[in-house]
Short mmCIF file of C-alpha atoms in Angstrom, two decimals:
data_model
loop_
_atom_site.label_atom_id
_atom_site.label_comp_id
_atom_site.label_asym_id
_atom_site.label_seq_id
_atom_site.Cartn_x
_atom_site.Cartn_y
_atom_site.Cartn_z
CA MET A 1 -74.97 -104.09 -27.80
CA GLU A 2 -74.39 -100.92 -25.58
CA PHE A 3 -74.43 -97.67 -27.22
CA HIS A 4 -70.83 -96.98 -25.92
CA THR A 5 -69.69 -100.31 -27.31
CA TRP A 6 -71.47 -99.77 -30.77
CA LEU A 7 -69.86 -96.20 -30.79
CA ALA A 8 -66.33 -97.90 -30.59
CA PHE A 9 -67.18 -100.26 -33.15
CA LEU A 10 -68.28 -97.54 -35.40
CA VAL A 11 -64.93 -95.94 -35.08
CA ALA A 12 -63.33 -99.04 -35.81
CA SER A 13 -65.15 -99.78 -38.67
CA CYS A 14 -64.56 -96.30 -40.01
CA LEU A 15 -60.68 -96.81 -39.77
CA ILE A 16 -60.86 -100.14 -41.21
CA ALA A 17 -62.82 -98.82 -44.15
CA ILE A 18 -60.71 -96.01 -44.72
CA SER A 19 -57.48 -97.84 -44.51
CA PRO A 20 -55.89 -98.77 -48.20
CA GLY A 21 -56.68 -102.52 -49.23
CA SER A 22 -57.70 -104.65 -51.75
CA GLY A 23 -61.46 -103.06 -51.65
CA ALA A 24 -60.34 -99.57 -51.93
CA VAL A 25 -57.98 -100.22 -54.86
CA LEU A 26 -60.75 -102.23 -56.69
CA SER A 27 -63.31 -99.42 -55.91
CA MET A 28 -60.97 -96.94 -57.56
CA SER A 29 -60.35 -99.24 -60.25
CA HIS A 30 -63.66 -99.78 -61.36
CA GLY A 31 -64.72 -96.12 -60.36
CA LEU A 32 -62.09 -95.03 -63.15
CA TRP A 33 -63.07 -97.76 -65.79
CA TYR A 34 -66.90 -97.70 -65.25
CA GLY A 35 -68.13 -94.88 -63.42
CA VAL A 36 -69.57 -94.53 -59.96
CA ARG A 37 -72.99 -95.61 -60.86
CA GLN A 38 -71.67 -99.12 -62.33
CA THR A 39 -69.07 -99.37 -59.49
CA SER A 40 -72.20 -99.72 -57.12
CA ALA A 41 -72.44 -103.29 -58.27
CA THR A 42 -68.79 -103.99 -57.42
CA ILE A 43 -69.26 -102.33 -53.92
CA LEU A 44 -72.63 -104.52 -53.52
CA GLY A 45 -70.25 -107.44 -53.95
CA LEU A 46 -67.52 -106.19 -51.54
CA GLN A 47 -70.15 -106.03 -48.85
CA LEU A 48 -71.46 -109.50 -49.43
CA GLY A 49 -67.74 -110.72 -48.91
CA ILE A 50 -67.64 -108.80 -45.93
CA LEU A 51 -71.16 -110.30 -44.49
CA LEU A 52 -69.73 -113.90 -45.27
CA ILE A 53 -66.38 -113.28 -43.39
CA LEU A 54 -68.31 -111.92 -40.58
CA LEU A 55 -70.68 -114.57 -40.37
CA ILE A 56 -67.77 -117.13 -40.70
CA ALA A 57 -66.01 -115.38 -37.43
CA GLY A 58 -69.07 -115.09 -35.68
CA ALA A 59 -69.73 -118.76 -36.02
CA GLY A 60 -66.36 -119.80 -35.01
CA VAL A 61 -65.44 -121.34 -38.42
CA GLY A 62 -62.95 -118.27 -38.55
CA SER A 63 -60.95 -119.78 -35.44
CA LEU A 64 -60.90 -123.08 -37.16
CA LEU A 65 -59.69 -121.90 -40.41
CA LEU A 66 -56.86 -119.65 -38.64
CA ALA A 67 -55.91 -123.10 -36.94
CA SER A 68 -55.42 -125.29 -39.93
CA GLU A 69 -52.33 -124.34 -41.73
CA VAL A 70 -53.60 -125.96 -44.94
CA ALA A 71 -57.07 -124.07 -45.06
CA PHE A 72 -55.69 -120.74 -44.27
CA SER A 73 -52.86 -121.18 -47.00
CA THR A 74 -55.44 -122.33 -49.41
CA VAL A 75 -57.68 -118.98 -48.98
CA LYS A 76 -54.55 -116.94 -48.63
CA VAL A 77 -53.11 -118.36 -52.22
CA LEU A 78 -56.63 -118.18 -53.98
CA GLY A 79 -57.06 -114.78 -52.70
CA ALA A 80 -53.57 -113.56 -53.97
CA LEU A 81 -53.97 -115.19 -57.33
CA TYR A 82 -57.36 -113.91 -57.89
CA LEU A 83 -56.05 -110.27 -57.11
CA ILE A 84 -53.19 -110.58 -59.19
CA TYR A 85 -55.30 -111.80 -61.95
CA ILE A 86 -57.60 -108.97 -62.10
CA GLY A 87 -54.87 -106.54 -61.84
CA TRP A 88 -52.89 -108.11 -64.69
CA CYS A 89 -56.40 -107.92 -66.88
CA GLN A 90 -56.53 -104.10 -66.20
CA TRP A 91 -52.73 -103.64 -66.78
CA ARG A 92 -53.14 -105.28 -70.23
CA ALA A 93 -56.36 -103.20 -71.11
CA GLY A 94 -54.25 -100.38 -72.03
CA ASP A 95 -56.47 -97.61 -73.22
CA ALA A 96 -59.56 -99.97 -73.68
CA SER A 97 -61.57 -98.20 -71.19
CA LEU A 98 -61.45 -94.89 -73.23
CA LEU A 99 -62.21 -96.81 -76.37
CA GLN A 100 -65.03 -98.56 -74.45
CA THR A 101 -66.68 -95.12 -73.48
CA GLU A 102 -66.33 -93.56 -76.84
CA THR A 103 -68.00 -96.47 -78.75
CA ALA A 104 -70.76 -96.81 -76.21
CA ALA A 105 -69.79 -100.66 -75.96
CA THR A 106 -71.57 -102.74 -73.64
CA PRO A 107 -70.03 -102.67 -70.37
CA THR A 108 -69.16 -105.62 -67.98
CA PRO A 109 -72.23 -107.25 -66.56
CA TRP A 110 -73.23 -105.97 -63.06
CA GLN A 111 -73.21 -109.57 -61.97
CA LYS A 112 -69.47 -110.01 -63.02
CA ARG A 113 -68.54 -106.70 -61.27
CA CYS A 114 -70.51 -107.78 -58.22
CA LEU A 115 -68.75 -111.40 -58.27
CA THR A 116 -65.45 -109.38 -58.51
CA GLY A 117 -66.06 -107.57 -55.43
CA PHE A 118 -67.23 -110.55 -53.64
CA LEU A 119 -64.40 -112.67 -54.28
CA THR A 120 -61.81 -109.90 -53.69
CA ASN A 121 -63.19 -109.51 -49.76
CA ALA A 122 -64.17 -113.08 -49.56
CA THR A 123 -60.73 -114.30 -50.08
CA ASN A 124 -58.71 -111.85 -48.38
CA PRO A 125 -57.18 -113.65 -45.28
CA LYS A 126 -56.35 -110.33 -43.55
CA GLY A 127 -60.35 -109.71 -43.52
CA ILE A 128 -60.61 -113.38 -41.56
CA ILE A 129 -57.68 -112.57 -39.17
CA PHE A 130 -59.45 -109.03 -38.44
CA MET A 131 -62.88 -110.39 -37.90
CA VAL A 132 -61.67 -113.32 -35.66
CA ALA A 133 -59.50 -111.12 -33.75
CA VAL A 134 -61.31 -107.89 -33.12
CA LEU A 135 -65.12 -109.12 -33.09
CA PRO A 136 -64.97 -110.79 -29.53
CA GLN A 137 -63.94 -107.41 -28.31
CA PHE A 138 -67.20 -105.84 -28.99
CA MET A 139 -69.33 -108.76 -27.99
CA THR A 140 -70.83 -109.62 -24.65
CA GLU A 141 -72.43 -112.96 -23.41
CA THR A 142 -75.36 -111.16 -21.98
CA ARG A 143 -77.01 -110.36 -25.35
CA PRO A 144 -77.73 -112.96 -28.11
CA LEU A 145 -74.92 -113.57 -30.71
CA TRP A 146 -76.95 -113.12 -33.62
CA SER A 147 -78.59 -109.68 -32.78
CA GLN A 148 -74.81 -108.57 -31.91
CA LEU A 149 -73.62 -109.95 -35.23
CA ALA A 150 -76.60 -108.05 -37.21
CA VAL A 151 -75.86 -104.80 -35.55
CA MET A 152 -72.01 -105.16 -36.58
CA ALA A 153 -72.77 -106.13 -40.04
CA ALA A 154 -75.20 -103.19 -40.80
CA THR A 155 -72.75 -100.66 -39.44
CA LEU A 156 -69.61 -102.17 -40.82
CA CYS A 157 -71.38 -102.15 -44.20
CA SER A 158 -72.95 -99.10 -44.17
CA VAL A 159 -69.80 -97.52 -43.33
CA ASP A 160 -67.92 -99.15 -46.06
CA VAL A 161 -70.42 -98.54 -48.71
CA VAL A 162 -70.02 -94.64 -47.89
CA VAL A 163 -66.20 -95.00 -48.15
CA MET A 164 -66.04 -97.11 -51.15
CA HIS A 165 -68.26 -94.84 -53.11
CA SER A 166 -65.99 -91.95 -52.26
CA TYR A 167 -63.00 -93.54 -53.59
CA ALA A 168 -65.13 -94.64 -56.77
CA ALA A 169 -66.23 -91.08 -57.07
CA SER A 170 -62.60 -89.46 -56.58
CA ALA A 171 -61.36 -92.25 -59.36
CA SER A 172 -63.94 -91.43 -61.67
CA ALA A 173 -63.27 -87.62 -61.53
CA LEU A 174 -59.69 -88.15 -62.20
CA GLY A 175 -60.80 -90.16 -64.94
CA LYS A 176 -62.83 -87.28 -66.42
CA LEU A 177 -60.06 -84.95 -66.33
CA LEU A 178 -57.56 -87.49 -68.07
CA ARG A 179 -59.34 -88.61 -71.04
CA SER A 180 -56.58 -89.05 -73.68
CA ALA A 181 -55.41 -92.60 -74.43
CA ARG A 182 -51.92 -92.50 -73.09
CA ALA A 183 -53.63 -91.03 -69.54
CA VAL A 184 -55.95 -93.74 -69.57
CA ARG A 185 -53.29 -96.14 -70.30
CA VAL A 186 -51.36 -94.86 -67.44
CA GLN A 187 -54.18 -95.10 -65.14
CA ASN A 188 -54.99 -98.51 -66.02
CA ARG A 189 -51.43 -99.68 -65.25
CA LEU A 190 -51.29 -97.67 -61.97
CA PHE A 191 -54.55 -99.62 -60.66
CA GLY A 192 -53.53 -102.81 -62.13
CA GLY A 193 -50.18 -102.72 -60.73
CA LEU A 194 -51.40 -101.75 -57.20
CA LEU A 195 -54.02 -104.77 -57.65
CA MET A 196 -51.23 -107.02 -58.48
CA ALA A 197 -49.03 -105.65 -55.62
CA VAL A 198 -51.96 -106.07 -53.09
CA GLY A 199 -52.29 -109.60 -54.43
CA ALA A 200 -48.48 -110.34 -54.18
CA GLY A 201 -48.75 -108.92 -50.50
CA LEU A 202 -51.42 -111.49 -49.46
CA PHE A 203 -48.37 -114.11 -49.90
CA PHE A 204 -46.84 -112.87 -46.75
CA VAL A 205 -49.88 -112.84 -44.41
CA LYS A 206 -49.38 -115.06 -41.59
CA ARG A 207 -51.87 -116.55 -39.21
CA SER A 208 -52.28 -115.16 -35.59
CA GLY A 209 -49.33 -116.46 -33.69
CA GLU A 210 -46.83 -117.22 -36.46
CA ASN A 211 -43.48 -115.65 -36.28
CA ALA A 212 -42.62 -113.15 -38.73
#
């Protein structure tokens, strides 16, 4: 990959990571609930989801997925229902995160947080559409496919890790300032509602070329 092409992809990666989405909301939600350190497992899962989508798009499977209405609809519905489910769980938590901290209860295992992050990105149809539509713009036939994908993966994930940790740190700082049971309940319902809203929004995502 030429240096100027990589710079363009770096800028695109920054814009993608900064733009609000399910990954950003989940990072803030877990940052608020678990703290930045434990949210690293969630962010690891988000990156694994990104890598899966990038490999699918790079291998050409993403194009086939977008071409199949049934396959695309299946991924879309599963992704939407999953986000709505985890959003609903947080909405119902009330002030449970405060009680968890005060009683030093065992936090959610890191494997479960990692899986939550992975499924959030891996089942996001917007990510698939983006990868299939954008990746070819930064690729060339004169260089090996997999070496270009490796550079893109390293760039995209590095940027996303920094941005997601920033989101988590911001939410964690907010949570430390608002530690009353009522404030925690409001925060959980806010982020739970956002996750459910993002999930509901996925139902309206259409394949490339479909009419709105």
